[in-house]
mmCIF file of C-alpha atoms and ligand atoms in Angstrom:
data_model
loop_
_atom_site.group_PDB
_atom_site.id
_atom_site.type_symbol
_atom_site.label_atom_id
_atom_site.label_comp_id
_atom_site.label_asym_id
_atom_site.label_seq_id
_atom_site.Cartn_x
_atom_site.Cartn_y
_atom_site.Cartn_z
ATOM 1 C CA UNK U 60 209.313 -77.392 9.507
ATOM 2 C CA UNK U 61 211.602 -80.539 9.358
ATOM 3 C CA UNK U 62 213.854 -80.170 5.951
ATOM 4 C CA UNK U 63 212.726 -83.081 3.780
ATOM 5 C CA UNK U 64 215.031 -85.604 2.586
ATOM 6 C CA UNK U 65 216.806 -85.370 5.685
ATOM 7 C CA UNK U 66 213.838 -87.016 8.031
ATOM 8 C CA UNK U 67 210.864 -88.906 6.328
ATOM 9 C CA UNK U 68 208.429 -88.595 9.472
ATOM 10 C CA UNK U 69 206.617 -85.723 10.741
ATOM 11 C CA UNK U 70 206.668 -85.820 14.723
ATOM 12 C CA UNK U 71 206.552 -82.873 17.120
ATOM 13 C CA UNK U 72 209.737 -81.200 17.317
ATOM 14 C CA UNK U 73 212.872 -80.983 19.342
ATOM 15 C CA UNK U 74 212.936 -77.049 19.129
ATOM 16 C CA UNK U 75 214.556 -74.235 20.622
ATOM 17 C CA UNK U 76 213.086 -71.531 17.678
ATOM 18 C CA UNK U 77 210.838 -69.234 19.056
ATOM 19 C CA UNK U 78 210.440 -70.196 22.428
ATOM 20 C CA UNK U 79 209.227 -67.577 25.447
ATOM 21 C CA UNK U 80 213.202 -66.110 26.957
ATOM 22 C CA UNK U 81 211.930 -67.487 30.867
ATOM 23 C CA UNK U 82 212.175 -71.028 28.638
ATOM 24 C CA UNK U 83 215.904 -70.658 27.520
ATOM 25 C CA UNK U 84 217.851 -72.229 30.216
ATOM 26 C CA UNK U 85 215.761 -75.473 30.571
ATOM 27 C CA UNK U 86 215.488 -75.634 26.617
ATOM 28 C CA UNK U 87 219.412 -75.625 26.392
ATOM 29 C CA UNK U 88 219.870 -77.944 28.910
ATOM 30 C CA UNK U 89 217.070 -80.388 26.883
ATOM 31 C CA UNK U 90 218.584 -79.811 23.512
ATOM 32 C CA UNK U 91 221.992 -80.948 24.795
ATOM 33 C CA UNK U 92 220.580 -84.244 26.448
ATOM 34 C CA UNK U 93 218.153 -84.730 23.754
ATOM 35 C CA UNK U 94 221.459 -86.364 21.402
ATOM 36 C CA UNK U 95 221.956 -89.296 24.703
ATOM 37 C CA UNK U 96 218.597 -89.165 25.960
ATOM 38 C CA UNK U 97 217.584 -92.550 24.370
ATOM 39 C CA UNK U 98 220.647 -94.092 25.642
ATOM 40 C CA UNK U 99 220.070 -92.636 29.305
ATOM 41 C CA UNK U 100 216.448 -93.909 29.344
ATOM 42 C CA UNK U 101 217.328 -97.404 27.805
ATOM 43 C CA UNK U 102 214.392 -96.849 24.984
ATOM 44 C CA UNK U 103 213.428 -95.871 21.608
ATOM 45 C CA UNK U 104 212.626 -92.189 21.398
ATOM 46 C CA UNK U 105 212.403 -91.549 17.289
ATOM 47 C CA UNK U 106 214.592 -89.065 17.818
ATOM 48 C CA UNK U 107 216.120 -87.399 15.115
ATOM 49 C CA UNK U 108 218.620 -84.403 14.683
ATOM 50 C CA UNK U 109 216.597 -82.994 11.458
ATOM 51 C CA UNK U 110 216.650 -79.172 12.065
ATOM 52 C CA UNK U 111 214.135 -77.024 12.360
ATOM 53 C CA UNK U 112 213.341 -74.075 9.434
ATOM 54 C CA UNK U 113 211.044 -70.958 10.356
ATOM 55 C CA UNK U 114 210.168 -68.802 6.725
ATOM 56 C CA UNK U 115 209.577 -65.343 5.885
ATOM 57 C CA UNK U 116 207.385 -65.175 3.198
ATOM 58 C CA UNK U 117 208.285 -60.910 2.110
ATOM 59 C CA UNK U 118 210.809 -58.103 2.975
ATOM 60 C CA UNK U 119 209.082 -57.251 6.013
ATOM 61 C CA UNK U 120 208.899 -60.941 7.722
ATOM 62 C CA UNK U 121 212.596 -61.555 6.391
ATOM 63 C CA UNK U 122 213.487 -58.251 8.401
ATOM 64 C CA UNK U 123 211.754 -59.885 11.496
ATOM 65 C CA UNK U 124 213.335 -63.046 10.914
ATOM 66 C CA UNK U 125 216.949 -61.466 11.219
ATOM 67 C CA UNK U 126 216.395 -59.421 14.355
ATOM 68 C CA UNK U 127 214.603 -62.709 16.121
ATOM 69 C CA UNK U 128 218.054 -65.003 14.792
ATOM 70 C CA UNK U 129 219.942 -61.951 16.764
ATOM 71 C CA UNK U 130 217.379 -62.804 20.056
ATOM 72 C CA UNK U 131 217.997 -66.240 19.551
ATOM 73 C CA UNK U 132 221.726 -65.889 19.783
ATOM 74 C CA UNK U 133 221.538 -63.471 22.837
ATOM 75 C CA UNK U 134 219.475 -66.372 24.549
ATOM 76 C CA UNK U 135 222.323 -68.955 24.099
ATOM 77 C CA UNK U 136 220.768 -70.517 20.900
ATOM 78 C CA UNK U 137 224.293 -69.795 18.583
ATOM 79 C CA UNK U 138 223.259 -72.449 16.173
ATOM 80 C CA UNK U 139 220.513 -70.433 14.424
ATOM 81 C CA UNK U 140 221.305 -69.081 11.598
ATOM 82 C CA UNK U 141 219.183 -66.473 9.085
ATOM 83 C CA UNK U 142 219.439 -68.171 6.021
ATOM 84 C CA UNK U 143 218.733 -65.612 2.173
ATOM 85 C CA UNK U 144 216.809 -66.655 -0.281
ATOM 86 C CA UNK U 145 219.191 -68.916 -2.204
ATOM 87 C CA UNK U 146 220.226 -70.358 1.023
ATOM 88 C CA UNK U 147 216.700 -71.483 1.993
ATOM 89 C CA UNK U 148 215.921 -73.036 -1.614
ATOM 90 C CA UNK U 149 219.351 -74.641 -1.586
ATOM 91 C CA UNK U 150 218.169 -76.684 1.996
ATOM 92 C CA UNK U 151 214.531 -76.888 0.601
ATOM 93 C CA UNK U 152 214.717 -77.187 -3.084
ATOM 94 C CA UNK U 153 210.287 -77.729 -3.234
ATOM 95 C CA UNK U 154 209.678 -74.044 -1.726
ATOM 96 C CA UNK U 155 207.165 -71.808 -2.803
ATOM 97 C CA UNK U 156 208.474 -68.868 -4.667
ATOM 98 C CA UNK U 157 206.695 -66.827 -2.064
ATOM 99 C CA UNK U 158 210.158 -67.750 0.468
ATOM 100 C CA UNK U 159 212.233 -65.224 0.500
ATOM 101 C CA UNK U 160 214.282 -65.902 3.788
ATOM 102 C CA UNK U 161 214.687 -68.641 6.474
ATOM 103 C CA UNK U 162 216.101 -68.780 9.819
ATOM 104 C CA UNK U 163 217.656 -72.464 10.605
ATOM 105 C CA UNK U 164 218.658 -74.501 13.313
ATOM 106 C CA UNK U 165 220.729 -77.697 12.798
ATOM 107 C CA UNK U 166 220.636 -78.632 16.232
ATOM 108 C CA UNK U 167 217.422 -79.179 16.172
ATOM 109 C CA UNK U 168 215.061 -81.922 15.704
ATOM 110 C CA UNK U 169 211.678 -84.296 15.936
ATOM 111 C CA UNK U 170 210.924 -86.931 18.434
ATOM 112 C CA UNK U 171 208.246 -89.430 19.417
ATOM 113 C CA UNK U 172 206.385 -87.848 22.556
ATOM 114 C CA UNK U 173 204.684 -90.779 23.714
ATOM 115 C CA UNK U 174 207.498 -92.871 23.500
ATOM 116 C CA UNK U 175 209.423 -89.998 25.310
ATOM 117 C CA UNK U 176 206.787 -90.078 28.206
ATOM 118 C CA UNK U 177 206.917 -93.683 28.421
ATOM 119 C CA UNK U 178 210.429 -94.153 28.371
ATOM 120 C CA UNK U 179 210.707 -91.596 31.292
ATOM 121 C CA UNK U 180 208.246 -92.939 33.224
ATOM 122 C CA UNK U 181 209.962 -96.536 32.960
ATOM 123 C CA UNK U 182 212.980 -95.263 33.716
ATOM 124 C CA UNK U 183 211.629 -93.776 36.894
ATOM 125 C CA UNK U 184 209.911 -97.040 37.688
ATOM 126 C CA UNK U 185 213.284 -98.504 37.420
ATOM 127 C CA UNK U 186 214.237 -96.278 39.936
ATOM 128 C CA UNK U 187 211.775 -97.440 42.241
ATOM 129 C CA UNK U 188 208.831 -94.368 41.637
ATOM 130 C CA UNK U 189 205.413 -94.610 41.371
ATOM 131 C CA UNK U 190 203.704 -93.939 38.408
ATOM 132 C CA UNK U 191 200.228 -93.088 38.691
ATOM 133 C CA UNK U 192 197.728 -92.595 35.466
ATOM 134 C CA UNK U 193 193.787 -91.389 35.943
ATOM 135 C CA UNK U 194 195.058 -90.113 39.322
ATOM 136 C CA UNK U 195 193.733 -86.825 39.936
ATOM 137 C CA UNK U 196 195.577 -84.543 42.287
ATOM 138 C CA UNK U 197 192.581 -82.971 44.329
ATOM 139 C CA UNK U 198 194.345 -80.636 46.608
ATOM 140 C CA UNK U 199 197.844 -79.912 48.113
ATOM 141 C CA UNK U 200 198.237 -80.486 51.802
ATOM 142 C CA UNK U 201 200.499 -77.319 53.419
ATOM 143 C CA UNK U 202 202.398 -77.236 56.876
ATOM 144 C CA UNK U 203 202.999 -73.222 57.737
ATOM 145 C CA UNK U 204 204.942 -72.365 54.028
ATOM 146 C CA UNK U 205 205.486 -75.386 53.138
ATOM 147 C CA UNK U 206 203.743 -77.768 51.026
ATOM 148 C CA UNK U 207 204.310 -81.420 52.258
ATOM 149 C CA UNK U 208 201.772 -83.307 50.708
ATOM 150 C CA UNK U 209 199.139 -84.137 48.047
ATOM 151 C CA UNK U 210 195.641 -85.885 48.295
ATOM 152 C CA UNK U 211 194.841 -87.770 45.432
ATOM 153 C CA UNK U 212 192.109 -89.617 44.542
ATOM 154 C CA UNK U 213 194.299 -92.916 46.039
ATOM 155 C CA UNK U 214 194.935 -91.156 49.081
ATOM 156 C CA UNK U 215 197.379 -88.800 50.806
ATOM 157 C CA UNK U 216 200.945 -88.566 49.327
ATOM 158 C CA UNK U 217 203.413 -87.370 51.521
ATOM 159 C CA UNK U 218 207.032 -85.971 50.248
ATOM 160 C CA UNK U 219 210.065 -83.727 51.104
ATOM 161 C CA UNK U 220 209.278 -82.063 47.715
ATOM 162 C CA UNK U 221 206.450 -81.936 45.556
ATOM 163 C CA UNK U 222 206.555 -80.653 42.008
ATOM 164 C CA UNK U 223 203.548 -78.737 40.559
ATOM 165 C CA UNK U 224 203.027 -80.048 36.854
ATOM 166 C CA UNK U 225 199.591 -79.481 35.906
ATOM 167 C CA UNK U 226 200.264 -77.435 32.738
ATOM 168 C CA UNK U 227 200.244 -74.055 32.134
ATOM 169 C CA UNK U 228 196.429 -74.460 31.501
ATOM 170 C CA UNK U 229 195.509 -74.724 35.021
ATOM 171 C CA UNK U 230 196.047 -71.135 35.877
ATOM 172 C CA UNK U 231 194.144 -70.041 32.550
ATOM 173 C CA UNK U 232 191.370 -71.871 33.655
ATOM 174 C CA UNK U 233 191.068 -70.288 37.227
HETATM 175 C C1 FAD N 220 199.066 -77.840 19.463
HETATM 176 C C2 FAD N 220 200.358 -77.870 20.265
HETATM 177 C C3 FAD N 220 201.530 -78.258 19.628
HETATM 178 C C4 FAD N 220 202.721 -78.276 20.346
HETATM 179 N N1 FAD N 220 203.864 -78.681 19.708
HETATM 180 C C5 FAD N 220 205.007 -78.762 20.403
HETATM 181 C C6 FAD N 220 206.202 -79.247 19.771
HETATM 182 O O1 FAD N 220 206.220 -79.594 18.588
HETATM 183 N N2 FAD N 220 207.328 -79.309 20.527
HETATM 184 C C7 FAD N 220 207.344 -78.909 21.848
HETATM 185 O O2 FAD N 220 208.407 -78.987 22.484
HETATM 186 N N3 FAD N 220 206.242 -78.457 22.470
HETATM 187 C C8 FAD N 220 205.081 -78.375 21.779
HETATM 188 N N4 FAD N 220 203.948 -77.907 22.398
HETATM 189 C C9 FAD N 220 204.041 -77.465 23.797
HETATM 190 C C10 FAD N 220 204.037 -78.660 24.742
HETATM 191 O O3 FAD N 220 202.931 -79.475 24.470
HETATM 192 C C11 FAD N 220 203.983 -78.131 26.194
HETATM 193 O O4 FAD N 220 205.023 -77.212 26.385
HETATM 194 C C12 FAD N 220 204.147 -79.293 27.173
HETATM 195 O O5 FAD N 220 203.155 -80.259 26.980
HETATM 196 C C13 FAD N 220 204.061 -78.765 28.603
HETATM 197 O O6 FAD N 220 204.296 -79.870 29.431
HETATM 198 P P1 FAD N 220 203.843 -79.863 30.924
HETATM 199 O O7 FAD N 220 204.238 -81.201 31.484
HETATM 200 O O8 FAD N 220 204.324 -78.628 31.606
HETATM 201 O O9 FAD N 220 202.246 -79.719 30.883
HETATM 202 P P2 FAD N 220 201.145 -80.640 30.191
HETATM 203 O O10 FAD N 220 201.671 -81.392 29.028
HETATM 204 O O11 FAD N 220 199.960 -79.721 30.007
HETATM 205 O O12 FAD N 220 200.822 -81.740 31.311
HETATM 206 C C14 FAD N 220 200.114 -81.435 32.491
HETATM 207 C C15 FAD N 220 199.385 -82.690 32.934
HETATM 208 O O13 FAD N 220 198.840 -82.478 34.234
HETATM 209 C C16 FAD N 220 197.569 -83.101 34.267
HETATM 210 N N5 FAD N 220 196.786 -82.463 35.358
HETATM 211 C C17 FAD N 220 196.265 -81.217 35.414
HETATM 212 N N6 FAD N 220 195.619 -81.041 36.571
HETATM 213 C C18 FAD N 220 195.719 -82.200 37.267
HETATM 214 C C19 FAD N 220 195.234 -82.637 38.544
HETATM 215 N N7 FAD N 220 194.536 -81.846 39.377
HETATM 216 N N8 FAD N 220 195.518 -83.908 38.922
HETATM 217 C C20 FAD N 220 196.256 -84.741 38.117
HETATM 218 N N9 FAD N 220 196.730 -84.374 36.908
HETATM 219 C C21 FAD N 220 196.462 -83.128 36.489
HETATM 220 C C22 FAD N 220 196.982 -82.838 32.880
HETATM 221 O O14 FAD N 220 195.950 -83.776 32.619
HETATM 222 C C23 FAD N 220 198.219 -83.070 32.003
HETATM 223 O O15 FAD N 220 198.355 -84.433 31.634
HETATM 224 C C24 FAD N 220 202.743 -77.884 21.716
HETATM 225 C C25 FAD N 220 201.546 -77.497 22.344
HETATM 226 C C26 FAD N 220 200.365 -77.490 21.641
HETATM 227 C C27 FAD N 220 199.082 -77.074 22.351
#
Protein backbone atom coordinates (compact mmCIF):
# COMPACT_ATOMS: atom_id res chain seq x y z
CA UNK A 1 0.00 0.00 0.00
CA UNK A 2 1.30 3.64 -0.51
CA UNK A 3 1.55 5.31 3.22
CA UNK A 4 -1.02 8.11 3.15
CA UNK A 5 -0.12 11.57 3.78
CA UNK A 6 2.98 11.01 2.08
CA UNK A 7 1.36 10.52 -1.68
CA UNK A 8 -2.35 11.58 -2.34
CA UNK A 9 -2.76 9.34 -5.61
CA UNK A 10 -3.14 5.75 -5.94
CA UNK A 11 -1.11 4.53 -9.14
CA UNK A 12 0.53 1.14 -9.70
CA UNK A 13 3.62 0.85 -7.87
CA UNK A 14 7.33 1.18 -8.20
CA UNK A 15 7.97 -2.12 -6.14
CA UNK A 16 10.60 -4.43 -5.39
CA UNK A 17 8.35 -6.34 -2.32
CA UNK A 18 7.56 -9.64 -3.17
CA UNK A 19 8.75 -10.08 -6.46
CA UNK A 20 9.72 -13.81 -8.09
CA UNK A 21 14.10 -14.06 -7.10
CA UNK A 22 14.75 -14.66 -11.34
CA UNK A 23 13.20 -10.77 -11.15
CA UNK A 24 15.85 -9.30 -8.69
CA UNK A 25 18.58 -8.10 -10.85
CA UNK A 26 16.41 -6.22 -13.45
CA UNK A 27 14.16 -4.86 -10.48
CA UNK A 28 17.36 -3.30 -8.82
CA UNK A 29 18.61 -1.97 -11.75
CA UNK A 30 14.78 -0.25 -12.35
CA UNK A 31 14.46 0.95 -8.82
CA UNK A 32 17.79 2.80 -9.10
CA UNK A 33 16.84 4.56 -12.51
CA UNK A 34 13.35 4.95 -11.50
CA UNK A 35 14.66 8.40 -9.16
CA UNK A 36 16.22 10.02 -12.99
CA UNK A 37 14.04 8.21 -15.19
CA UNK A 38 11.78 11.28 -15.91
CA UNK A 39 14.74 13.35 -16.50
CA UNK A 40 16.36 10.65 -18.95
CA UNK A 41 13.09 10.36 -20.94
CA UNK A 42 12.43 14.22 -21.04
CA UNK A 43 8.63 13.56 -19.63
CA UNK A 44 6.29 13.48 -16.84
CA UNK A 45 6.16 10.07 -15.23
CA UNK A 46 4.01 10.80 -11.74
CA UNK A 47 6.57 9.31 -10.16
CA UNK A 48 6.80 9.36 -6.65
CA UNK A 49 9.22 7.87 -3.95
CA UNK A 50 6.14 6.96 -1.47
CA UNK A 51 7.17 3.48 -0.12
CA UNK A 52 5.58 0.57 -0.29
CA UNK A 53 3.96 -1.30 3.14
CA UNK A 54 3.04 -5.17 3.02
CA UNK A 55 0.85 -6.16 6.60
CA UNK A 56 0.54 -9.09 8.69
CA UNK A 57 -2.63 -9.17 10.09
CA UNK A 58 -1.66 -12.15 13.31
CA UNK A 59 1.41 -13.89 14.90
CA UNK A 60 1.63 -16.30 12.23
CA UNK A 61 1.68 -13.75 9.06
CA UNK A 62 4.03 -11.37 11.21
CA UNK A 63 6.38 -14.55 11.51
CA UNK A 64 6.18 -14.83 7.62
CA UNK A 65 6.66 -11.31 7.18
CA UNK A 66 10.15 -11.40 9.04
CA UNK A 67 11.63 -14.42 7.31
CA UNK A 68 10.42 -12.85 3.67
CA UNK A 69 12.26 -9.12 4.94
CA UNK A 70 15.39 -11.69 5.52
CA UNK A 71 14.74 -13.03 1.53
CA UNK A 72 14.39 -9.66 0.54
CA UNK A 73 17.72 -8.62 1.92
CA UNK A 74 19.53 -11.79 0.56
CA UNK A 75 18.14 -10.65 -2.95
CA UNK A 76 19.86 -7.18 -2.74
CA UNK A 77 16.65 -5.36 -1.52
CA UNK A 78 18.59 -3.87 1.99
CA UNK A 79 16.03 -1.17 2.27
CA UNK A 80 13.18 -3.38 3.59
CA UNK A 81 12.67 -3.30 6.77
CA UNK A 82 10.07 -5.52 9.21
CA UNK A 83 8.44 -2.94 10.95
CA UNK A 84 6.36 -4.13 14.96
CA UNK A 85 3.31 -3.15 15.70
CA UNK A 86 3.95 0.35 17.05
CA UNK A 87 6.19 0.91 14.19
CA UNK A 88 3.50 0.22 11.56
CA UNK A 89 0.75 2.46 13.41
CA UNK A 90 3.38 5.14 13.91
CA UNK A 91 3.82 5.26 9.65
CA UNK A 92 0.01 4.52 9.29
CA UNK A 93 -1.75 6.07 12.16
CA UNK A 94 -5.66 4.90 10.36
CA UNK A 95 -4.76 0.99 10.67
CA UNK A 96 -7.03 -1.54 11.64
CA UNK A 97 -6.34 -2.95 15.01
CA UNK A 98 -6.16 -6.26 13.24
CA UNK A 99 -2.13 -4.99 12.08
CA UNK A 100 0.09 -6.38 14.03
CA UNK A 101 3.36 -6.12 11.86
CA UNK A 102 4.57 -4.49 8.58
CA UNK A 103 7.43 -4.95 6.38
CA UNK A 104 8.48 -1.44 4.59
CA UNK A 105 10.33 -0.20 1.85
CA UNK A 106 11.25 3.51 1.52
CA UNK A 107 12.74 3.14 -1.69
CA UNK A 108 9.89 2.41 -3.11
CA UNK A 109 7.17 4.03 -4.92
CA UNK A 110 4.01 4.72 -7.50
CA UNK A 111 4.16 5.87 -11.02
CA UNK A 112 1.95 6.68 -14.00
CA UNK A 113 2.24 3.56 -16.45
CA UNK A 114 0.87 5.05 -19.40
CA UNK A 115 2.76 8.00 -19.16
CA UNK A 116 5.82 5.65 -18.52
CA UNK A 117 5.03 3.75 -21.85
CA UNK A 118 4.61 6.84 -23.68
CA UNK A 119 7.47 8.60 -22.55
CA UNK A 120 9.63 5.53 -23.56
CA UNK A 121 8.29 5.11 -26.66
CA UNK A 122 8.96 8.95 -27.50
CA UNK A 123 12.12 8.75 -26.37
CA UNK A 124 12.85 5.89 -28.71
CA UNK A 125 11.22 7.79 -31.53
CA UNK A 126 13.67 10.43 -30.74
CA UNK A 127 16.14 8.03 -31.33
CA UNK A 128 15.02 7.33 -34.64
CA UNK A 129 12.77 3.76 -33.82
CA UNK A 130 9.71 2.76 -35.00
CA UNK A 131 6.89 2.51 -32.97
CA UNK A 132 4.25 0.36 -34.10
CA UNK A 133 0.59 0.06 -32.23
CA UNK A 134 -2.28 -2.64 -33.52
CA UNK A 135 0.72 -4.38 -35.13
CA UNK A 136 0.50 -7.93 -34.56
CA UNK A 137 3.65 -9.98 -34.66
CA UNK A 138 2.43 -13.15 -36.67
CA UNK A 139 5.49 -15.26 -36.72
CA UNK A 140 9.33 -15.05 -36.26
CA UNK A 141 11.42 -15.63 -39.32
CA UNK A 142 14.71 -18.04 -38.26
CA UNK A 143 18.07 -18.54 -40.26
CA UNK A 144 19.73 -22.06 -38.82
CA UNK A 145 19.66 -20.83 -34.73
CA UNK A 146 19.13 -17.72 -35.25
CA UNK A 147 16.17 -15.62 -35.35
CA UNK A 148 16.62 -12.67 -37.85
CA UNK A 149 13.35 -11.49 -38.46
CA UNK A 150 9.64 -10.89 -37.72
CA UNK A 151 6.50 -10.80 -40.06
CA UNK A 152 4.04 -8.52 -38.97
CA UNK A 153 0.95 -7.67 -40.16
CA UNK A 154 2.97 -4.49 -42.10
CA UNK A 155 5.36 -6.78 -43.45
CA UNK A 156 8.71 -8.46 -42.79
CA UNK A 157 11.02 -6.81 -40.16
CA UNK A 158 14.42 -7.63 -40.41
CA UNK A 159 17.09 -7.04 -37.38
CA UNK A 160 20.48 -8.10 -35.86
CA UNK A 161 18.41 -8.71 -32.66
CA UNK A 162 14.95 -9.18 -31.95
CA UNK A 163 13.48 -9.06 -28.47
CA UNK A 164 10.55 -11.38 -27.54
CA UNK A 165 8.01 -9.21 -25.41
CA UNK A 166 4.73 -10.69 -25.67
CA UNK A 167 4.06 -11.14 -21.93
CA UNK A 168 4.34 -13.87 -19.85
CA UNK A 169 0.73 -14.76 -20.97
CA UNK A 170 1.68 -16.05 -24.25
CA UNK A 171 3.21 -19.23 -23.03
CA UNK A 172 0.11 -19.79 -20.58
CA UNK A 173 -2.00 -19.64 -23.37
CA UNK A 174 -0.17 -22.31 -25.58
C1 LIG B 1 -3.72 -6.83 -11.99
C2 LIG B 1 -2.23 -6.58 -12.16
C3 LIG B 1 -1.63 -5.59 -11.40
C4 LIG B 1 -0.26 -5.36 -11.53
N1 LIG B 1 0.31 -4.36 -10.78
C5 LIG B 1 1.61 -4.09 -10.95
C6 LIG B 1 2.22 -3.00 -10.22
O1 LIG B 1 1.57 -2.30 -9.44
N2 LIG B 1 3.54 -2.77 -10.43
C7 LIG B 1 4.29 -3.55 -11.29
O2 LIG B 1 5.49 -3.29 -11.43
N3 LIG B 1 3.75 -4.57 -11.99
C8 LIG B 1 2.44 -4.85 -11.83
N4 LIG B 1 1.88 -5.89 -12.53
C9 LIG B 1 2.74 -6.70 -13.40
C10 LIG B 1 3.00 -5.99 -14.72
O3 LIG B 1 1.78 -5.62 -15.30
C11 LIG B 1 3.78 -6.95 -15.65
O4 LIG B 1 4.92 -7.41 -14.97
C12 LIG B 1 4.21 -6.21 -16.92
O5 LIG B 1 3.10 -5.69 -17.59
C13 LIG B 1 4.95 -7.17 -17.84
O6 LIG B 1 5.37 -6.41 -18.93
P1 LIG B 1 5.74 -7.08 -20.29
O7 LIG B 1 6.12 -5.96 -21.22
O8 LIG B 1 6.71 -8.19 -20.07
O9 LIG B 1 4.40 -7.80 -20.79
P2 LIG B 1 2.95 -7.20 -21.09
O10 LIG B 1 2.68 -5.96 -20.32
O11 LIG B 1 2.02 -8.38 -20.95
O12 LIG B 1 3.05 -6.74 -22.62
C14 LIG B 1 3.10 -7.67 -23.68
C15 LIG B 1 2.48 -7.01 -24.90
O13 LIG B 1 2.71 -7.83 -26.04
C16 LIG B 1 1.55 -7.79 -26.84
N5 LIG B 1 1.55 -9.00 -27.70
C17 LIG B 1 1.36 -10.30 -27.35
N6 LIG B 1 1.43 -11.08 -28.43
C18 LIG B 1 1.66 -10.27 -29.50
C19 LIG B 1 1.81 -10.51 -30.91
N7 LIG B 1 1.79 -11.73 -31.46
N8 LIG B 1 2.02 -9.43 -31.70
C20 LIG B 1 2.09 -8.16 -31.18
N9 LIG B 1 1.94 -7.89 -29.86
C21 LIG B 1 1.73 -8.93 -29.04
C22 LIG B 1 0.40 -7.78 -25.83
O14 LIG B 1 -0.77 -7.28 -26.46
C23 LIG B 1 0.96 -6.82 -24.78
O15 LIG B 1 0.65 -5.47 -25.08
C24 LIG B 1 0.52 -6.14 -12.43
C25 LIG B 1 -0.11 -7.14 -13.19
C26 LIG B 1 -1.46 -7.36 -13.07
C27 LIG B 1 -2.11 -8.45 -13.93
Amino acid sequence: MAVPGRNPCHRPGVRPQGLHPAEAVLARAALARWPTLAEELEAELQYRKCGHLLLAENEVEAEHLQSFVQRQHELGFADVAFLDRKEVFRLVPGLGEQVTAGSFSPASGQADPRLTTRAFATAAQRQGASYWTSTACLALQRVADRVVGAQTGRGLVQAEQIVLAAGAWLFHER
